[in-house]
JSON list of C-alpha atoms in Angstrom, two decimals:
[
{"chain": "A", "resi": 21, "resn": "UNK", "atom": "CA", "xyz": [-53.35, 71.16, 150.03]},
{"chain": "A", "resi": 22, "resn": "UNK", "atom": "CA", "xyz": [-51.14, 68.10, 150.55]},
{"chain": "A", "resi": 23, "resn": "UNK", "atom": "CA", "xyz": [-54.08, 65.74, 150.91]},
{"chain": "A", "resi": 24, "resn": "UNK", "atom": "CA", "xyz": [-55.39, 66.67, 147.47]},
{"chain": "A", "resi": 25, "resn": "UNK", "atom": "CA", "xyz": [-52.16, 65.43, 145.89]},
{"chain": "A", "resi": 26, "resn": "UNK", "atom": "CA", "xyz": [-52.80, 61.90, 147.17]},
{"chain": "A", "resi": 27, "resn": "UNK", "atom": "CA", "xyz": [-56.37, 61.56, 145.92]},
{"chain": "A", "resi": 28, "resn": "UNK", "atom": "CA", "xyz": [-56.90, 58.85, 143.32]},
{"chain": "A", "resi": 29, "resn": "UNK", "atom": "CA", "xyz": [-57.97, 60.16, 139.92]},
{"chain": "A", "resi": 30, "resn": "UNK", "atom": "CA", "xyz": [-60.14, 58.53, 137.30]},
{"chain": "A", "resi": 31, "resn": "UNK", "atom": "CA", "xyz": [-58.14, 56.43, 134.87]},
{"chain": "A", "resi": 32, "resn": "UNK", "atom": "CA", "xyz": [-59.28, 55.91, 131.28]},
{"chain": "A", "resi": 33, "resn": "UNK", "atom": "CA", "xyz": [-58.35, 54.85, 127.77]},
{"chain": "A", "resi": 34, "resn": "UNK", "atom": "CA", "xyz": [-57.64, 57.14, 124.84]},
{"chain": "A", "resi": 35, "resn": "UNK", "atom": "CA", "xyz": [-57.13, 55.86, 121.34]},
{"chain": "A", "resi": 36, "resn": "UNK", "atom": "CA", "xyz": [-56.80, 52.30, 122.58]},
{"chain": "A", "resi": 37, "resn": "UNK", "atom": "CA", "xyz": [-54.19, 53.10, 125.24]},
{"chain": "A", "resi": 38, "resn": "UNK", "atom": "CA", "xyz": [-55.02, 52.82, 128.92]},
{"chain": "A", "resi": 39, "resn": "UNK", "atom": "CA", "xyz": [-53.66, 55.61, 131.10]},
{"chain": "A", "resi": 40, "resn": "UNK", "atom": "CA", "xyz": [-53.04, 54.28, 134.61]},
{"chain": "A", "resi": 41, "resn": "UNK", "atom": "CA", "xyz": [-52.61, 57.74, 136.12]},
{"chain": "A", "resi": 42, "resn": "UNK", "atom": "CA", "xyz": [-52.62, 56.44, 139.70]},
{"chain": "A", "resi": 43, "resn": "UNK", "atom": "CA", "xyz": [-49.85, 53.89, 139.11]},
{"chain": "A", "resi": 44, "resn": "UNK", "atom": "CA", "xyz": [-47.44, 55.57, 136.71]},
{"chain": "A", "resi": 45, "resn": "UNK", "atom": "CA", "xyz": [-46.71, 58.99, 135.26]},
{"chain": "A", "resi": 46, "resn": "UNK", "atom": "CA", "xyz": [-48.06, 59.90, 131.84]},
{"chain": "A", "resi": 47, "resn": "UNK", "atom": "CA", "xyz": [-45.54, 61.85, 129.79]},
{"chain": "A", "resi": 48, "resn": "UNK", "atom": "CA", "xyz": [-46.63, 64.40, 127.20]},
{"chain": "A", "resi": 49, "resn": "UNK", "atom": "CA", "xyz": [-44.27, 65.26, 124.36]},
{"chain": "A", "resi": 50, "resn": "UNK", "atom": "CA", "xyz": [-44.51, 68.75, 122.87]},
{"chain": "A", "resi": 51, "resn": "UNK", "atom": "CA", "xyz": [-44.36, 69.89, 119.25]},
{"chain": "A", "resi": 52, "resn": "UNK", "atom": "CA", "xyz": [-44.76, 73.62, 118.60]},
{"chain": "A", "resi": 53, "resn": "UNK", "atom": "CA", "xyz": [-45.45, 74.81, 115.08]},
{"chain": "A", "resi": 54, "resn": "UNK", "atom": "CA", "xyz": [-45.00, 78.49, 115.94]},
{"chain": "A", "resi": 55, "resn": "UNK", "atom": "CA", "xyz": [-41.57, 80.13, 115.57]},
{"chain": "A", "resi": 56, "resn": "UNK", "atom": "CA", "xyz": [-42.51, 82.30, 118.57]},
{"chain": "A", "resi": 57, "resn": "UNK", "atom": "CA", "xyz": [-42.66, 79.44, 121.07]},
{"chain": "A", "resi": 58, "resn": "UNK", "atom": "CA", "xyz": [-40.57, 79.91, 124.21]},
{"chain": "A", "resi": 59, "resn": "UNK", "atom": "CA", "xyz": [-39.71, 76.18, 124.33]},
{"chain": "A", "resi": 60, "resn": "UNK", "atom": "CA", "xyz": [-37.14, 76.36, 121.53]},
{"chain": "A", "resi": 61, "resn": "UNK", "atom": "CA", "xyz": [-36.35, 72.63, 121.42]},
{"chain": "A", "resi": 62, "resn": "UNK", "atom": "CA", "xyz": [-39.97, 71.89, 120.54]},
{"chain": "A", "resi": 63, "resn": "UNK", "atom": "CA", "xyz": [-40.23, 74.28, 117.57]},
{"chain": "A", "resi": 64, "resn": "UNK", "atom": "CA", "xyz": [-40.73, 72.54, 114.22]},
{"chain": "A", "resi": 65, "resn": "UNK", "atom": "CA", "xyz": [-41.37, 74.77, 111.24]},
{"chain": "A", "resi": 66, "resn": "UNK", "atom": "CA", "xyz": [-42.24, 72.06, 108.69]},
{"chain": "A", "resi": 67, "resn": "UNK", "atom": "CA", "xyz": [-44.74, 69.23, 108.72]},
{"chain": "A", "resi": 68, "resn": "UNK", "atom": "CA", "xyz": [-41.93, 66.74, 108.11]},
{"chain": "A", "resi": 69, "resn": "UNK", "atom": "CA", "xyz": [-39.87, 67.96, 111.07]},
{"chain": "A", "resi": 70, "resn": "UNK", "atom": "CA", "xyz": [-42.95, 68.05, 113.35]},
{"chain": "A", "resi": 71, "resn": "UNK", "atom": "CA", "xyz": [-43.93, 64.49, 112.45]},
{"chain": "A", "resi": 72, "resn": "UNK", "atom": "CA", "xyz": [-40.34, 63.32, 112.93]},
{"chain": "A", "resi": 73, "resn": "UNK", "atom": "CA", "xyz": [-40.15, 64.94, 116.37]},
{"chain": "A", "resi": 74, "resn": "UNK", "atom": "CA", "xyz": [-43.55, 63.49, 117.36]},
{"chain": "A", "resi": 75, "resn": "UNK", "atom": "CA", "xyz": [-42.44, 59.99, 116.38]},
{"chain": "A", "resi": 76, "resn": "UNK", "atom": "CA", "xyz": [-39.17, 60.36, 118.29]},
{"chain": "A", "resi": 77, "resn": "UNK", "atom": "CA", "xyz": [-41.02, 61.56, 121.39]},
{"chain": "A", "resi": 78, "resn": "UNK", "atom": "CA", "xyz": [-43.39, 58.60, 121.12]},
{"chain": "A", "resi": 79, "resn": "UNK", "atom": "CA", "xyz": [-40.46, 56.19, 120.82]},
{"chain": "A", "resi": 80, "resn": "UNK", "atom": "CA", "xyz": [-38.90, 57.82, 123.91]},
{"chain": "A", "resi": 81, "resn": "UNK", "atom": "CA", "xyz": [-42.01, 57.04, 125.96]},
{"chain": "A", "resi": 82, "resn": "UNK", "atom": "CA", "xyz": [-44.37, 59.99, 125.55]},
{"chain": "A", "resi": 83, "resn": "UNK", "atom": "CA", "xyz": [-47.93, 58.78, 126.10]},
{"chain": "A", "resi": 84, "resn": "UNK", "atom": "CA", "xyz": [-49.31, 61.58, 123.97]},
{"chain": "A", "resi": 85, "resn": "UNK", "atom": "CA", "xyz": [-47.93, 64.26, 121.67]},
{"chain": "A", "resi": 86, "resn": "UNK", "atom": "CA", "xyz": [-49.25, 67.80, 122.19]},
{"chain": "A", "resi": 87, "resn": "UNK", "atom": "CA", "xyz": [-49.17, 69.91, 119.02]},
{"chain": "A", "resi": 88, "resn": "UNK", "atom": "CA", "xyz": [-49.79, 73.65, 118.98]},
{"chain": "A", "resi": 89, "resn": "UNK", "atom": "CA", "xyz": [-49.83, 76.15, 116.12]},
{"chain": "A", "resi": 90, "resn": "UNK", "atom": "CA", "xyz": [-49.87, 79.41, 118.10]},
{"chain": "A", "resi": 91, "resn": "UNK", "atom": "CA", "xyz": [-47.52, 80.39, 120.91]},
{"chain": "A", "resi": 92, "resn": "UNK", "atom": "CA", "xyz": [-49.04, 81.50, 124.20]},
{"chain": "A", "resi": 93, "resn": "UNK", "atom": "CA", "xyz": [-46.50, 84.30, 124.68]},
{"chain": "A", "resi": 94, "resn": "UNK", "atom": "CA", "xyz": [-47.97, 87.81, 124.76]},
{"chain": "A", "resi": 95, "resn": "UNK", "atom": "CA", "xyz": [-45.78, 89.12, 121.89]},
{"chain": "A", "resi": 96, "resn": "UNK", "atom": "CA", "xyz": [-46.32, 86.09, 119.63]},
{"chain": "A", "resi": 97, "resn": "UNK", "atom": "CA", "xyz": [-48.11, 86.37, 116.31]},
{"chain": "A", "resi": 98, "resn": "UNK", "atom": "CA", "xyz": [-51.75, 85.33, 116.39]},
{"chain": "A", "resi": 99, "resn": "UNK", "atom": "CA", "xyz": [-53.02, 82.82, 113.91]},
{"chain": "A", "resi": 100, "resn": "UNK", "atom": "CA", "xyz": [-56.62, 82.63, 112.73]},
{"chain": "A", "resi": 101, "resn": "UNK", "atom": "CA", "xyz": [-58.53, 79.35, 112.54]},
{"chain": "A", "resi": 102, "resn": "UNK", "atom": "CA", "xyz": [-57.63, 78.68, 108.91]},
{"chain": "A", "resi": 103, "resn": "UNK", "atom": "CA", "xyz": [-53.94, 79.34, 109.58]},
{"chain": "A", "resi": 104, "resn": "UNK", "atom": "CA", "xyz": [-53.94, 77.03, 112.59]},
{"chain": "A", "resi": 105, "resn": "UNK", "atom": "CA", "xyz": [-55.68, 74.29, 110.66]},
{"chain": "A", "resi": 106, "resn": "UNK", "atom": "CA", "xyz": [-53.21, 74.61, 107.76]},
{"chain": "A", "resi": 107, "resn": "UNK", "atom": "CA", "xyz": [-50.33, 73.98, 110.16]},
{"chain": "A", "resi": 108, "resn": "UNK", "atom": "CA", "xyz": [-51.95, 71.44, 112.48]},
{"chain": "A", "resi": 109, "resn": "UNK", "atom": "CA", "xyz": [-53.99, 69.07, 110.36]},
{"chain": "A", "resi": 110, "resn": "UNK", "atom": "CA", "xyz": [-51.21, 67.47, 108.28]},
{"chain": "A", "resi": 111, "resn": "UNK", "atom": "CA", "xyz": [-49.20, 66.83, 111.46]},
{"chain": "A", "resi": 112, "resn": "UNK", "atom": "CA", "xyz": [-52.21, 65.48, 113.37]},
{"chain": "A", "resi": 113, "resn": "UNK", "atom": "CA", "xyz": [-53.13, 63.13, 110.51]},
{"chain": "A", "resi": 114, "resn": "UNK", "atom": "CA", "xyz": [-49.62, 61.71, 110.16]},
{"chain": "A", "resi": 115, "resn": "UNK", "atom": "CA", "xyz": [-49.04, 61.25, 113.89]},
{"chain": "A", "resi": 116, "resn": "UNK", "atom": "CA", "xyz": [-52.46, 59.63, 114.34]},
{"chain": "A", "resi": 117, "resn": "UNK", "atom": "CA", "xyz": [-51.72, 57.33, 111.38]},
{"chain": "A", "resi": 118, "resn": "UNK", "atom": "CA", "xyz": [-48.52, 56.32, 113.21]},
{"chain": "A", "resi": 119, "resn": "UNK", "atom": "CA", "xyz": [-50.72, 55.20, 116.17]},
{"chain": "A", "resi": 120, "resn": "UNK", "atom": "CA", "xyz": [-49.64, 58.07, 118.40]},
{"chain": "A", "resi": 121, "resn": "UNK", "atom": "CA", "xyz": [-52.13, 59.77, 120.67]},
{"chain": "A", "resi": 122, "resn": "UNK", "atom": "CA", "xyz": [-52.29, 63.38, 119.57]},
{"chain": "A", "resi": 123, "resn": "UNK", "atom": "CA", "xyz": [-53.34, 66.31, 121.72]},
{"chain": "A", "resi": 124, "resn": "UNK", "atom": "CA", "xyz": [-54.02, 69.68, 120.06]},
{"chain": "A", "resi": 125, "resn": "UNK", "atom": "CA", "xyz": [-53.57, 72.90, 121.99]},
{"chain": "A", "resi": 126, "resn": "UNK", "atom": "CA", "xyz": [-56.19, 75.44, 120.96]},
{"chain": "A", "resi": 127, "resn": "UNK", "atom": "CA", "xyz": [-58.93, 77.71, 122.21]},
{"chain": "A", "resi": 128, "resn": "UNK", "atom": "CA", "xyz": [-60.73, 77.87, 118.85]},
{"chain": "A", "resi": 129, "resn": "UNK", "atom": "CA", "xyz": [-63.81, 75.71, 118.32]},
{"chain": "A", "resi": 130, "resn": "UNK", "atom": "CA", "xyz": [-63.36, 75.05, 114.60]},
{"chain": "A", "resi": 131, "resn": "UNK", "atom": "CA", "xyz": [-59.70, 74.14, 115.11]},
{"chain": "A", "resi": 132, "resn": "UNK", "atom": "CA", "xyz": [-60.78, 71.66, 117.78]},
{"chain": "A", "resi": 133, "resn": "UNK", "atom": "CA", "xyz": [-63.46, 70.20, 115.49]},
{"chain": "A", "resi": 134, "resn": "UNK", "atom": "CA", "xyz": [-61.10, 69.79, 112.52]},
{"chain": "A", "resi": 135, "resn": "UNK", "atom": "CA", "xyz": [-58.35, 68.34, 114.72]},
{"chain": "A", "resi": 136, "resn": "UNK", "atom": "CA", "xyz": [-60.68, 65.74, 116.22]},
{"chain": "A", "resi": 137, "resn": "UNK", "atom": "CA", "xyz": [-61.88, 64.80, 112.74]},
{"chain": "A", "resi": 138, "resn": "UNK", "atom": "CA", "xyz": [-58.22, 64.46, 111.67]},
{"chain": "A", "resi": 139, "resn": "UNK", "atom": "CA", "xyz": [-57.51, 62.00, 114.49]},
{"chain": "A", "resi": 140, "resn": "UNK", "atom": "CA", "xyz": [-56.63, 64.01, 117.60]},
{"chain": "A", "resi": 141, "resn": "UNK", "atom": "CA", "xyz": [-57.67, 62.23, 120.81]},
{"chain": "A", "resi": 142, "resn": "UNK", "atom": "CA", "xyz": [-57.24, 65.18, 123.20]},
{"chain": "A", "resi": 143, "resn": "UNK", "atom": "CA", "xyz": [-57.98, 68.90, 123.08]},
{"chain": "A", "resi": 144, "resn": "UNK", "atom": "CA", "xyz": [-55.64, 70.92, 125.29]},
{"chain": "A", "resi": 145, "resn": "UNK", "atom": "CA", "xyz": [-58.16, 73.71, 125.86]},
{"chain": "A", "resi": 146, "resn": "UNK", "atom": "CA", "xyz": [-56.49, 77.06, 126.47]},
{"chain": "A", "resi": 147, "resn": "UNK", "atom": "CA", "xyz": [-59.62, 79.22, 126.47]},
{"chain": "A", "resi": 148, "resn": "UNK", "atom": "CA", "xyz": [-63.14, 79.10, 127.80]},
{"chain": "A", "resi": 149, "resn": "UNK", "atom": "CA", "xyz": [-65.16, 81.11, 125.29]},
{"chain": "A", "resi": 150, "resn": "UNK", "atom": "CA", "xyz": [-66.53, 78.02, 123.46]},
{"chain": "A", "resi": 151, "resn": "UNK", "atom": "CA", "xyz": [-65.70, 75.47, 126.17]},
{"chain": "A", "resi": 152, "resn": "UNK", "atom": "CA", "xyz": [-69.15, 73.85, 126.38]},
{"chain": "A", "resi": 153, "resn": "UNK", "atom": "CA", "xyz": [-69.25, 73.26, 122.63]},
{"chain": "A", "resi": 154, "resn": "UNK", "atom": "CA", "xyz": [-65.69, 71.92, 122.61]},
{"chain": "A", "resi": 155, "resn": "UNK", "atom": "CA", "xyz": [-66.55, 69.54, 125.47]},
{"chain": "A", "resi": 156, "resn": "UNK", "atom": "CA", "xyz": [-69.44, 68.26, 123.36]},
{"chain": "A", "resi": 157, "resn": "UNK", "atom": "CA", "xyz": [-67.22, 67.83, 120.28]},
{"chain": "A", "resi": 158, "resn": "UNK", "atom": "CA", "xyz": [-64.68, 65.87, 122.32]},
{"chain": "A", "resi": 159, "resn": "UNK", "atom": "CA", "xyz": [-67.43, 63.66, 123.77]},
{"chain": "A", "resi": 160, "resn": "UNK", "atom": "CA", "xyz": [-68.74, 62.93, 120.24]},
{"chain": "A", "resi": 161, "resn": "UNK", "atom": "CA", "xyz": [-65.25, 61.75, 119.24]},
{"chain": "A", "resi": 162, "resn": "UNK", "atom": "CA", "xyz": [-64.58, 59.76, 122.46]},
{"chain": "A", "resi": 163, "resn": "UNK", "atom": "CA", "xyz": [-61.71, 62.15, 123.06]},
{"chain": "A", "resi": 164, "resn": "UNK", "atom": "CA", "xyz": [-60.42, 63.84, 126.18]},
{"chain": "A", "resi": 165, "resn": "UNK", "atom": "CA", "xyz": [-59.94, 67.47, 127.18]},
{"chain": "A", "resi": 166, "resn": "UNK", "atom": "CA", "xyz": [-57.22, 69.07, 129.23]},
{"chain": "A", "resi": 167, "resn": "UNK", "atom": "CA", "xyz": [-58.88, 71.96, 131.05]},
{"chain": "A", "resi": 168, "resn": "UNK", "atom": "CA", "xyz": [-56.41, 74.78, 131.65]},
{"chain": "A", "resi": 169, "resn": "UNK", "atom": "CA", "xyz": [-56.88, 77.50, 134.23]},
{"chain": "A", "resi": 170, "resn": "UNK", "atom": "CA", "xyz": [-57.35, 80.64, 132.15]},
{"chain": "A", "resi": 171, "resn": "UNK", "atom": "CA", "xyz": [-58.28, 84.09, 133.41]},
{"chain": "A", "resi": 172, "resn": "UNK", "atom": "CA", "xyz": [-59.97, 85.69, 130.45]},
{"chain": "A", "resi": 173, "resn": "UNK", "atom": "CA", "xyz": [-61.48, 84.43, 127.19]},
{"chain": "A", "resi": 174, "resn": "UNK", "atom": "CA", "xyz": [-58.32, 82.56, 126.19]},
{"chain": "A", "resi": 175, "resn": "UNK", "atom": "CA", "xyz": [-54.66, 82.18, 127.05]},
{"chain": "A", "resi": 176, "resn": "UNK", "atom": "CA", "xyz": [-53.74, 85.13, 124.83]},
{"chain": "A", "resi": 177, "resn": "UNK", "atom": "CA", "xyz": [-56.05, 87.50, 126.73]},
{"chain": "A", "resi": 178, "resn": "UNK", "atom": "CA", "xyz": [-55.24, 86.98, 130.39]},
{"chain": "A", "resi": 179, "resn": "UNK", "atom": "CA", "xyz": [-54.64, 89.35, 133.26]},
{"chain": "A", "resi": 180, "resn": "UNK", "atom": "CA", "xyz": [-52.47, 89.21, 136.34]},
{"chain": "A", "resi": 181, "resn": "UNK", "atom": "CA", "xyz": [-53.60, 87.36, 139.44]},
{"chain": "A", "resi": 182, "resn": "UNK", "atom": "CA", "xyz": [-55.04, 89.80, 141.92]},
{"chain": "A", "resi": 183, "resn": "UNK", "atom": "CA", "xyz": [-55.68, 87.26, 144.68]},
{"chain": "A", "resi": 184, "resn": "UNK", "atom": "CA", "xyz": [-53.42, 86.43, 147.61]},
{"chain": "A", "resi": 185, "resn": "UNK", "atom": "CA", "xyz": [-54.51, 82.79, 147.56]},
{"chain": "A", "resi": 186, "resn": "UNK", "atom": "CA", "xyz": [-55.47, 81.65, 144.08]},
{"chain": "A", "resi": 187, "resn": "UNK", "atom": "CA", "xyz": [-56.28, 78.07, 145.15]},
{"chain": "A", "resi": 188, "resn": "UNK", "atom": "CA", "xyz": [-59.94, 78.68, 146.14]},
{"chain": "A", "resi": 189, "resn": "UNK", "atom": "CA", "xyz": [-60.54, 80.52, 142.85]},
{"chain": "A", "resi": 190, "resn": "UNK", "atom": "CA", "xyz": [-58.95, 77.66, 140.92]},
{"chain": "A", "resi": 191, "resn": "UNK", "atom": "CA", "xyz": [-60.98, 75.06, 142.80]},
{"chain": "A", "resi": 192, "resn": "UNK", "atom": "CA", "xyz": [-64.20, 76.92, 141.95]},
{"chain": "A", "resi": 193, "resn": "UNK", "atom": "CA", "xyz": [-63.11, 77.33, 138.32]},
{"chain": "A", "resi": 194, "resn": "UNK", "atom": "CA", "xyz": [-62.27, 73.65, 137.84]},
{"chain": "A", "resi": 195, "resn": "UNK", "atom": "CA", "xyz": [-65.43, 72.54, 139.62]},
{"chain": "A", "resi": 196, "resn": "UNK", "atom": "CA", "xyz": [-67.56, 74.65, 137.26]},
{"chain": "A", "resi": 197, "resn": "UNK", "atom": "CA", "xyz": [-65.64, 73.48, 134.17]},
{"chain": "A", "resi": 198, "resn": "UNK", "atom": "CA", "xyz": [-65.72, 69.78, 135.08]},
{"chain": "A", "resi": 199, "resn": "UNK", "atom": "CA", "xyz": [-69.47, 70.06, 135.74]},
{"chain": "A", "resi": 200, "resn": "UNK", "atom": "CA", "xyz": [-69.96, 71.69, 132.32]},
{"chain": "A", "resi": 201, "resn": "UNK", "atom": "CA", "xyz": [-67.81, 69.01, 130.68]},
{"chain": "A", "resi": 202, "resn": "UNK", "atom": "CA", "xyz": [-69.80, 66.22, 132.36]},
{"chain": "A", "resi": 203, "resn": "UNK", "atom": "CA", "xyz": [-73.06, 67.89, 131.31]},
{"chain": "A", "resi": 204, "resn": "UNK", "atom": "CA", "xyz": [-71.78, 67.83, 127.69]},
{"chain": "A", "resi": 205, "resn": "UNK", "atom": "CA", "xyz": [-71.16, 64.08, 128.01]},
{"chain": "A", "resi": 206, "resn": "UNK", "atom": "CA", "xyz": [-67.38, 64.28, 128.34]},
{"chain": "A", "resi": 207, "resn": "UNK", "atom": "CA", "xyz": [-65.88, 61.48, 130.44]},
{"chain": "A", "resi": 208, "resn": "UNK", "atom": "CA", "xyz": [-62.13, 62.01, 129.90]},
{"chain": "A", "resi": 209, "resn": "UNK", "atom": "CA", "xyz": [-61.03, 65.16, 131.67]},
{"chain": "A", "resi": 210, "resn": "UNK", "atom": "CA", "xyz": [-57.53, 66.24, 132.71]},
{"chain": "A", "resi": 211, "resn": "UNK", "atom": "CA", "xyz": [-56.69, 69.36, 134.70]},
{"chain": "A", "resi": 212, "resn": "UNK", "atom": "CA", "xyz": [-53.78, 71.77, 134.07]},
{"chain": "A", "resi": 213, "resn": "UNK", "atom": "CA", "xyz": [-53.51, 74.39, 136.79]}
]
C-alpha cells in the first residue's frame, strides 16, 4: 500500500490554526488523567499538573493536546460519563483559554458534547456506538474528529483480529465512517488506524 502513503490529504484549520498536513508533520501532545495509563510520562493526576503539561507540550511544538480521562488498557478502571467530565472539563477549559487546540479522547457522546462546549476542537473517537451523533456534534462546533479503527462498540470492548490481511477490512471501515461523518456535516476528519 505504498502508493496510499503518498496521496495528498485535505488540509484544514482548527481553532484558528491551519494544519498543512501535506507539507509538515502535525505533532499531538498527550495528557492522560487516568493513573492506569500505559504511557507513564503523560499521566497527570491533578488539573494543575495536566494544564502545566499541556502548556509545556504546546510550547515544545505540539499542534494539539490530546486529553483522556480513561485508559484504554483492558485492566484499567472504567469511568462513567460524569467521572470523565469531572476530570476533563477543567483541563479542557484552561488549555483552550491558553489558545491551545485541545483534543479529547472518548467514546461517550455526552463527554464529547460537554468537551466541545468547554472548548475542545477535536474529538479523538475511540468507539462507534454513537459515532453519527458525535460527528454531528463536532460539525455543529466546527471541530474535527479523529476516527480510530475499533473492533467492537468501543476501545474497551475489542476482540482480536481474526483476519490475515486487515487492510481491506480497515479500508471498508474507514470508508463507511468517513461517509457517515460527511453525511453529518463534518468536514475535518483524521484517521487513526
